[in-house]
mmCIF file with all atom_site columns, C-alpha atoms in Angstrom:
data_model
loop_
_atom_site.group_PDB
_atom_site.id
_atom_site.type_symbol
_atom_site.label_atom_id
_atom_site.label_alt_id
_atom_site.label_comp_id
_atom_site.label_asym_id
_atom_site.label_entity_id
_atom_site.label_seq_id
_atom_site.pdbx_PDB_ins_code
_atom_site.Cartn_x
_atom_site.Cartn_y
_atom_site.Cartn_z
_atom_site.occupancy
_atom_site.B_iso_or_equiv
_atom_site.pdbx_formal_charge
_atom_site.auth_seq_id
_atom_site.auth_comp_id
_atom_site.auth_asym_id
_atom_site.auth_atom_id
_atom_site.pdbx_PDB_model_num
ATOM 1   C CA . MET A 1 1   ? 15.890  17.960  -4.454  1.00 0.00 ? 1   MET A CA 1
ATOM 2   C CA . HIS A 1 2   ? 12.565  18.292  -6.263  1.00 0.00 ? 2   HIS A CA 1
ATOM 3   C CA . ASP A 1 3   ? 14.295  17.706  -9.596  1.00 0.00 ? 3   ASP A CA 1
ATOM 4   C CA . LEU A 1 4   ? 15.900  14.502  -8.269  1.00 0.00 ? 4   LEU A CA 1
ATOM 5   C CA . ALA A 1 5   ? 12.537  13.204  -7.050  1.00 0.00 ? 5   ALA A CA 1
ATOM 6   C CA . GLN A 1 6   ? 10.920  14.088  -10.378 1.00 0.00 ? 6   GLN A CA 1
ATOM 7   C CA . MET A 1 7   ? 13.728  12.379  -12.292 1.00 0.00 ? 7   MET A CA 1
ATOM 8   C CA . ILE A 1 8   ? 13.392  9.196   -10.184 1.00 0.00 ? 8   ILE A CA 1
ATOM 9   C CA . MET A 1 9   ? 9.622   9.218   -10.648 1.00 0.00 ? 9   MET A CA 1
ATOM 10  C CA . ASP A 1 10  ? 9.950   9.733   -14.397 1.00 0.00 ? 10  ASP A CA 1
ATOM 11  C CA . ASN A 1 11  ? 12.300  6.743   -14.595 1.00 0.00 ? 11  ASN A CA 1
ATOM 12  C CA . LEU A 1 12  ? 10.017  4.522   -12.487 1.00 0.00 ? 12  LEU A CA 1
ATOM 13  C CA . ILE A 1 13  ? 6.760   5.299   -14.314 1.00 0.00 ? 13  ILE A CA 1
ATOM 14  C CA . PRO A 1 14  ? 7.410   2.772   -17.138 1.00 0.00 ? 14  PRO A CA 1
ATOM 15  C CA . PHE A 1 15  ? 8.046   0.074   -14.499 1.00 0.00 ? 15  PHE A CA 1
ATOM 16  C CA . PHE A 1 16  ? 4.823   0.954   -12.681 1.00 0.00 ? 16  PHE A CA 1
ATOM 17  C CA . ASP A 1 17  ? 2.903   0.992   -15.968 1.00 0.00 ? 17  ASP A CA 1
ATOM 18  C CA . LEU A 1 18  ? 4.090   -2.571  -16.642 1.00 0.00 ? 18  LEU A CA 1
ATOM 19  C CA . PHE A 1 19  ? 3.256   -3.567  -13.072 1.00 0.00 ? 19  PHE A CA 1
ATOM 20  C CA . ILE A 1 20  ? -0.263  -2.126  -13.417 1.00 0.00 ? 20  ILE A CA 1
ATOM 21  C CA . LEU A 1 21  ? -0.707  -4.014  -16.694 1.00 0.00 ? 21  LEU A CA 1
ATOM 22  C CA . ALA A 1 22  ? 0.494   -7.230  -14.999 1.00 0.00 ? 22  ALA A CA 1
ATOM 23  C CA . LEU A 1 23  ? -1.991  -6.714  -12.145 1.00 0.00 ? 23  LEU A CA 1
ATOM 24  C CA . ASN A 1 24  ? -4.825  -6.127  -14.617 1.00 0.00 ? 24  ASN A CA 1
ATOM 25  C CA . ILE A 1 25  ? -3.934  -9.290  -16.528 1.00 0.00 ? 25  ILE A CA 1
ATOM 26  C CA . PHE A 1 26  ? -3.632  -11.245 -13.270 1.00 0.00 ? 26  PHE A CA 1
ATOM 27  C CA . SER A 1 27  ? -7.068  -9.965  -12.242 1.00 0.00 ? 27  SER A CA 1
ATOM 28  C CA . ILE A 1 28  ? -8.539  -11.297 -15.487 1.00 0.00 ? 28  ILE A CA 1
ATOM 29  C CA . ILE A 1 29  ? -6.794  -14.649 -14.956 1.00 0.00 ? 29  ILE A CA 1
ATOM 30  C CA . VAL A 1 30  ? -8.220  -14.921 -11.416 1.00 0.00 ? 30  VAL A CA 1
ATOM 31  C CA . LEU A 1 31  ? -11.704 -14.102 -12.699 1.00 0.00 ? 31  LEU A CA 1
ATOM 32  C CA . VAL A 1 32  ? -11.529 -16.582 -15.591 1.00 0.00 ? 32  VAL A CA 1
ATOM 33  C CA . TRP A 1 33  ? -10.119 -19.271 -13.276 1.00 0.00 ? 33  TRP A CA 1
ATOM 34  C CA . GLY A 1 34  ? -13.011 -18.740 -10.857 1.00 0.00 ? 34  GLY A CA 1
ATOM 35  C CA . VAL A 1 35  ? -15.553 -18.976 -13.690 1.00 0.00 ? 35  VAL A CA 1
ATOM 36  C CA . VAL A 1 36  ? -13.954 -22.180 -14.993 1.00 0.00 ? 36  VAL A CA 1
ATOM 37  C CA . MET A 1 37  ? -13.831 -23.773 -11.519 1.00 0.00 ? 37  MET A CA 1
ATOM 38  C CA . ALA A 1 38  ? -17.422 -22.756 -10.751 1.00 0.00 ? 38  ALA A CA 1
ATOM 39  C CA . GLY A 1 39  ? -18.500 -24.075 -14.158 1.00 0.00 ? 39  GLY A CA 1
ATOM 40  C CA . ILE A 1 40  ? -16.838 -27.422 -13.490 1.00 0.00 ? 40  ILE A CA 1
ATOM 41  C CA . ASP A 1 41  ? -18.461 -27.624 -10.051 1.00 0.00 ? 41  ASP A CA 1
ATOM 42  C CA . PHE A 1 42  ? -21.829 -26.731 -11.574 1.00 0.00 ? 42  PHE A CA 1
ATOM 43  C CA . LEU A 1 43  ? -21.539 -29.412 -14.259 1.00 0.00 ? 43  LEU A CA 1
ATOM 44  C CA . LYS A 1 44  ? -20.557 -32.012 -11.646 1.00 0.00 ? 44  LYS A CA 1
ATOM 45  C CA . SER A 1 45  ? -23.497 -30.936 -9.500  1.00 0.00 ? 45  SER A CA 1
ATOM 46  C CA . GLU A 1 46  ? -25.970 -31.161 -12.374 1.00 0.00 ? 46  GLU A CA 1
ATOM 47  C CA . LYS A 1 47  ? -24.663 -34.575 -13.400 1.00 0.00 ? 47  LYS A CA 1
ATOM 48  C CA . ASN A 1 48  ? -25.690 -36.113 -10.074 1.00 0.00 ? 48  ASN A CA 1
ATOM 49  C CA . ASP A 1 49  ? -29.343 -37.081 -9.679  1.00 0.00 ? 49  ASP A CA 1
ATOM 50  C CA . ARG A 1 50  ? -30.301 -35.527 -6.382  1.00 0.00 ? 50  ARG A CA 1
ATOM 51  C CA . ASN A 1 51  ? -33.113 -33.771 -4.665  1.00 0.00 ? 51  ASN A CA 1
ATOM 52  C CA . ARG A 1 52  ? -33.781 -30.306 -6.140  1.00 0.00 ? 52  ARG A CA 1
ATOM 53  C CA . ILE A 1 53  ? -33.409 -28.689 -2.708  1.00 0.00 ? 53  ILE A CA 1
ATOM 54  C CA . VAL A 1 54  ? -29.967 -30.219 -2.293  1.00 0.00 ? 54  VAL A CA 1
ATOM 55  C CA . MET A 1 55  ? -29.050 -29.066 -5.795  1.00 0.00 ? 55  MET A CA 1
ATOM 56  C CA . ALA A 1 56  ? -30.254 -25.531 -5.015  1.00 0.00 ? 56  ALA A CA 1
ATOM 57  C CA . ARG A 1 57  ? -28.040 -25.472 -1.904  1.00 0.00 ? 57  ARG A CA 1
ATOM 58  C CA . GLN A 1 58  ? -25.112 -26.743 -3.927  1.00 0.00 ? 58  GLN A CA 1
ATOM 59  C CA . ASN A 1 59  ? -25.711 -24.014 -6.502  1.00 0.00 ? 59  ASN A CA 1
ATOM 60  C CA . ASN A 1 60  ? -25.680 -21.425 -3.688  1.00 0.00 ? 60  ASN A CA 1
ATOM 61  C CA . PHE A 1 61  ? -22.278 -22.736 -2.591  1.00 0.00 ? 61  PHE A CA 1
ATOM 62  C CA . ILE A 1 62  ? -21.032 -22.556 -6.182  1.00 0.00 ? 62  ILE A CA 1
ATOM 63  C CA . LYS A 1 63  ? -22.384 -19.004 -6.496  1.00 0.00 ? 63  LYS A CA 1
ATOM 64  C CA . SER A 1 64  ? -20.599 -17.991 -3.284  1.00 0.00 ? 64  SER A CA 1
ATOM 65  C CA . PHE A 1 65  ? -17.419 -19.662 -4.529  1.00 0.00 ? 65  PHE A CA 1
ATOM 66  C CA . LEU A 1 66  ? -17.597 -17.718 -7.805  1.00 0.00 ? 66  LEU A CA 1
ATOM 67  C CA . GLY A 1 67  ? -18.385 -14.529 -5.892  1.00 0.00 ? 67  GLY A CA 1
ATOM 68  C CA . SER A 1 68  ? -15.215 -14.940 -3.856  1.00 0.00 ? 68  SER A CA 1
ATOM 69  C CA . TYR A 1 69  ? -13.178 -15.095 -7.073  1.00 0.00 ? 69  TYR A CA 1
ATOM 70  C CA . ILE A 1 70  ? -14.965 -12.034 -8.427  1.00 0.00 ? 70  ILE A CA 1
ATOM 71  C CA . LEU A 1 71  ? -14.202 -10.234 -5.182  1.00 0.00 ? 71  LEU A CA 1
ATOM 72  C CA . LEU A 1 72  ? -10.521 -11.235 -5.306  1.00 0.00 ? 72  LEU A CA 1
ATOM 73  C CA . SER A 1 73  ? -10.326 -10.046 -8.915  1.00 0.00 ? 73  SER A CA 1
ATOM 74  C CA . LEU A 1 74  ? -11.836 -6.687  -7.923  1.00 0.00 ? 74  LEU A CA 1
ATOM 75  C CA . GLU A 1 75  ? -9.341  -6.371  -5.054  1.00 0.00 ? 75  GLU A CA 1
ATOM 76  C CA . ILE A 1 76  ? -6.476  -6.835  -7.499  1.00 0.00 ? 76  ILE A CA 1
ATOM 77  C CA . LEU A 1 77  ? -8.003  -4.233  -9.836  1.00 0.00 ? 77  LEU A CA 1
ATOM 78  C CA . ILE A 1 78  ? -8.335  -1.814  -6.925  1.00 0.00 ? 78  ILE A CA 1
ATOM 79  C CA . ALA A 1 79  ? -4.658  -2.316  -6.057  1.00 0.00 ? 79  ALA A CA 1
ATOM 80  C CA . ALA A 1 80  ? -3.713  -1.567  -9.669  1.00 0.00 ? 80  ALA A CA 1
ATOM 81  C CA . ASP A 1 81  ? -5.934  1.520   -9.692  1.00 0.00 ? 81  ASP A CA 1
ATOM 82  C CA . ILE A 1 82  ? -4.473  2.794   -6.420  1.00 0.00 ? 82  ILE A CA 1
ATOM 83  C CA . ILE A 1 83  ? -0.965  2.543   -7.876  1.00 0.00 ? 83  ILE A CA 1
ATOM 84  C CA . GLU A 1 84  ? -2.116  4.247   -11.067 1.00 0.00 ? 84  GLU A CA 1
ATOM 85  C CA . SER A 1 85  ? -3.818  7.030   -9.089  1.00 0.00 ? 85  SER A CA 1
ATOM 86  C CA . ILE A 1 86  ? -0.608  7.627   -7.167  1.00 0.00 ? 86  ILE A CA 1
ATOM 87  C CA . ILE A 1 87  ? 1.657   7.866   -10.207 1.00 0.00 ? 87  ILE A CA 1
ATOM 88  C CA . LYS A 1 88  ? -0.832  9.647   -12.494 1.00 0.00 ? 88  LYS A CA 1
ATOM 89  C CA . PRO A 1 89  ? -3.470  11.340  -10.362 1.00 0.00 ? 89  PRO A CA 1
ATOM 90  C CA . THR A 1 90  ? -6.374  12.427  -12.534 1.00 0.00 ? 90  THR A CA 1
ATOM 91  C CA . PHE A 1 91  ? -9.953  13.064  -11.531 1.00 0.00 ? 91  PHE A CA 1
ATOM 92  C CA . GLN A 1 92  ? -11.091 10.264  -13.843 1.00 0.00 ? 92  GLN A CA 1
ATOM 93  C CA . ASP A 1 93  ? -8.752  7.747   -12.130 1.00 0.00 ? 93  ASP A CA 1
ATOM 94  C CA . ILE A 1 94  ? -9.927  8.779   -8.675  1.00 0.00 ? 94  ILE A CA 1
ATOM 95  C CA . LEU A 1 95  ? -13.578 8.529   -9.752  1.00 0.00 ? 95  LEU A CA 1
ATOM 96  C CA . LYS A 1 96  ? -12.958 5.092   -11.282 1.00 0.00 ? 96  LYS A CA 1
ATOM 97  C CA . LEU A 1 97  ? -11.253 3.965   -8.083  1.00 0.00 ? 97  LEU A CA 1
ATOM 98  C CA . ALA A 1 98  ? -14.138 5.226   -5.942  1.00 0.00 ? 98  ALA A CA 1
ATOM 99  C CA . ILE A 1 99  ? -16.675 3.374   -8.112  1.00 0.00 ? 99  ILE A CA 1
ATOM 100 C CA . LEU A 1 100 ? -14.658 0.151   -7.915  1.00 0.00 ? 100 LEU A CA 1
ATOM 101 C CA . VAL A 1 101 ? -14.403 0.432   -4.125  1.00 0.00 ? 101 VAL A CA 1
ATOM 102 C CA . VAL A 1 102 ? -18.176 0.937   -3.841  1.00 0.00 ? 102 VAL A CA 1
ATOM 103 C CA . ILE A 1 103 ? -18.858 -2.062  -6.114  1.00 0.00 ? 103 ILE A CA 1
ATOM 104 C CA . ARG A 1 104 ? -16.393 -4.196  -4.164  1.00 0.00 ? 104 ARG A CA 1
ATOM 105 C CA . THR A 1 105 ? -17.942 -3.182  -0.846  1.00 0.00 ? 105 THR A CA 1
ATOM 106 C CA . VAL A 1 106 ? -21.474 -4.024  -1.988  1.00 0.00 ? 106 VAL A CA 1
ATOM 107 C CA . ILE A 1 107 ? -20.406 -7.374  -3.443  1.00 0.00 ? 107 ILE A CA 1
ATOM 108 C CA . SER A 1 108 ? -18.393 -8.169  -0.324  1.00 0.00 ? 108 SER A CA 1
ATOM 109 C CA . TYR A 1 109 ? -21.316 -7.389  1.964   1.00 0.00 ? 109 TYR A CA 1
ATOM 110 C CA . PHE A 1 110 ? -23.818 -9.545  0.099   1.00 0.00 ? 110 PHE A CA 1
ATOM 111 C CA . LEU A 1 111 ? -21.329 -12.345 -0.520  1.00 0.00 ? 111 LEU A CA 1
ATOM 112 C CA . HIS A 1 112 ? -20.530 -12.448 3.188   1.00 0.00 ? 112 HIS A CA 1
ATOM 113 C CA . LYS A 1 113 ? -24.254 -12.660 4.009   1.00 0.00 ? 113 LYS A CA 1
ATOM 114 C CA . GLU A 1 114 ? -24.748 -15.474 1.488   1.00 0.00 ? 114 GLU A CA 1
ATOM 115 C CA . ILE A 1 115 ? -21.787 -17.434 2.833   1.00 0.00 ? 115 ILE A CA 1
ATOM 116 C CA . GLU A 1 116 ? -23.100 -17.067 6.390   1.00 0.00 ? 116 GLU A CA 1
ATOM 117 C CA . ASP A 1 117 ? -26.560 -18.265 5.291   1.00 0.00 ? 117 ASP A CA 1
ATOM 118 C CA . ALA A 1 118 ? -25.035 -21.201 3.422   1.00 0.00 ? 118 ALA A CA 1
ATOM 119 C CA . LEU A 1 119 ? -22.975 -22.180 6.457   1.00 0.00 ? 119 LEU A CA 1
ATOM 120 C CA . LYS A 1 120 ? -26.050 -21.972 8.700   1.00 0.00 ? 120 LYS A CA 1
ATOM 121 C CA . ASP A 1 121 ? -27.968 -24.178 6.255   1.00 0.00 ? 121 ASP A CA 1
ATOM 122 C CA . LYS A 1 122 ? -25.081 -26.656 6.234   1.00 0.00 ? 122 LYS A CA 1
ATOM 123 C CA . GLU A 1 123 ? -24.967 -26.691 10.067  1.00 0.00 ? 123 GLU A CA 1
ATOM 124 C CA . ASN A 1 124 ? -28.738 -27.197 10.252  1.00 0.00 ? 124 ASN A CA 1
ATOM 125 C CA . GLU A 1 125 ? -28.473 -30.008 7.707   1.00 0.00 ? 125 GLU A CA 1
ATOM 126 C CA . ASN A 1 126 ? -25.676 -31.667 9.707   1.00 0.00 ? 126 ASN A CA 1
ATOM 127 C CA . ASP A 1 127 ? -27.634 -31.292 12.967  1.00 0.00 ? 127 ASP A CA 1
ATOM 128 C CA . ALA A 1 128 ? -30.705 -32.859 11.326  1.00 0.00 ? 128 ALA A CA 1
ATOM 129 C CA . LYS A 1 129 ? -28.598 -35.805 10.131  1.00 0.00 ? 129 LYS A CA 1
ATOM 130 C CA . LYS A 1 130 ? -27.157 -36.320 13.622  1.00 0.00 ? 130 LYS A CA 1
ATOM 131 C CA . THR A 1 131 ? -30.581 -36.400 15.276  1.00 0.00 ? 131 THR A CA 1
ATOM 132 C CA . SER A 1 132 ? -32.012 -38.787 12.647  1.00 0.00 ? 132 SER A CA 1
#
């Protein structure tokens, strides 16, 4: 039975290697797409002549938007690393996975706080417009 399981695993490893490569490439695509979209939003924002405070708020939204793409890219990398750790468990892979999870958690925490602050600012701005 053990030999059958080992034979199946040996035959599936090339498929999983390709899948891990595809996830890594997809992660890069997500990250580049987020950078491009944030760059376009930034250029549009800078093109408009507005109050500097409004522009700073807009930049915070753009930063949060980019952060969400970075976070999604890290999530995809973590998924790829989990699969790789399962099929080829080495101490280096497990350490790399742990570091990525810590980085993702820290980014997620601060991104969430920034998004909440941005939403509160937007609500306060909308409330001020309604009372004016």
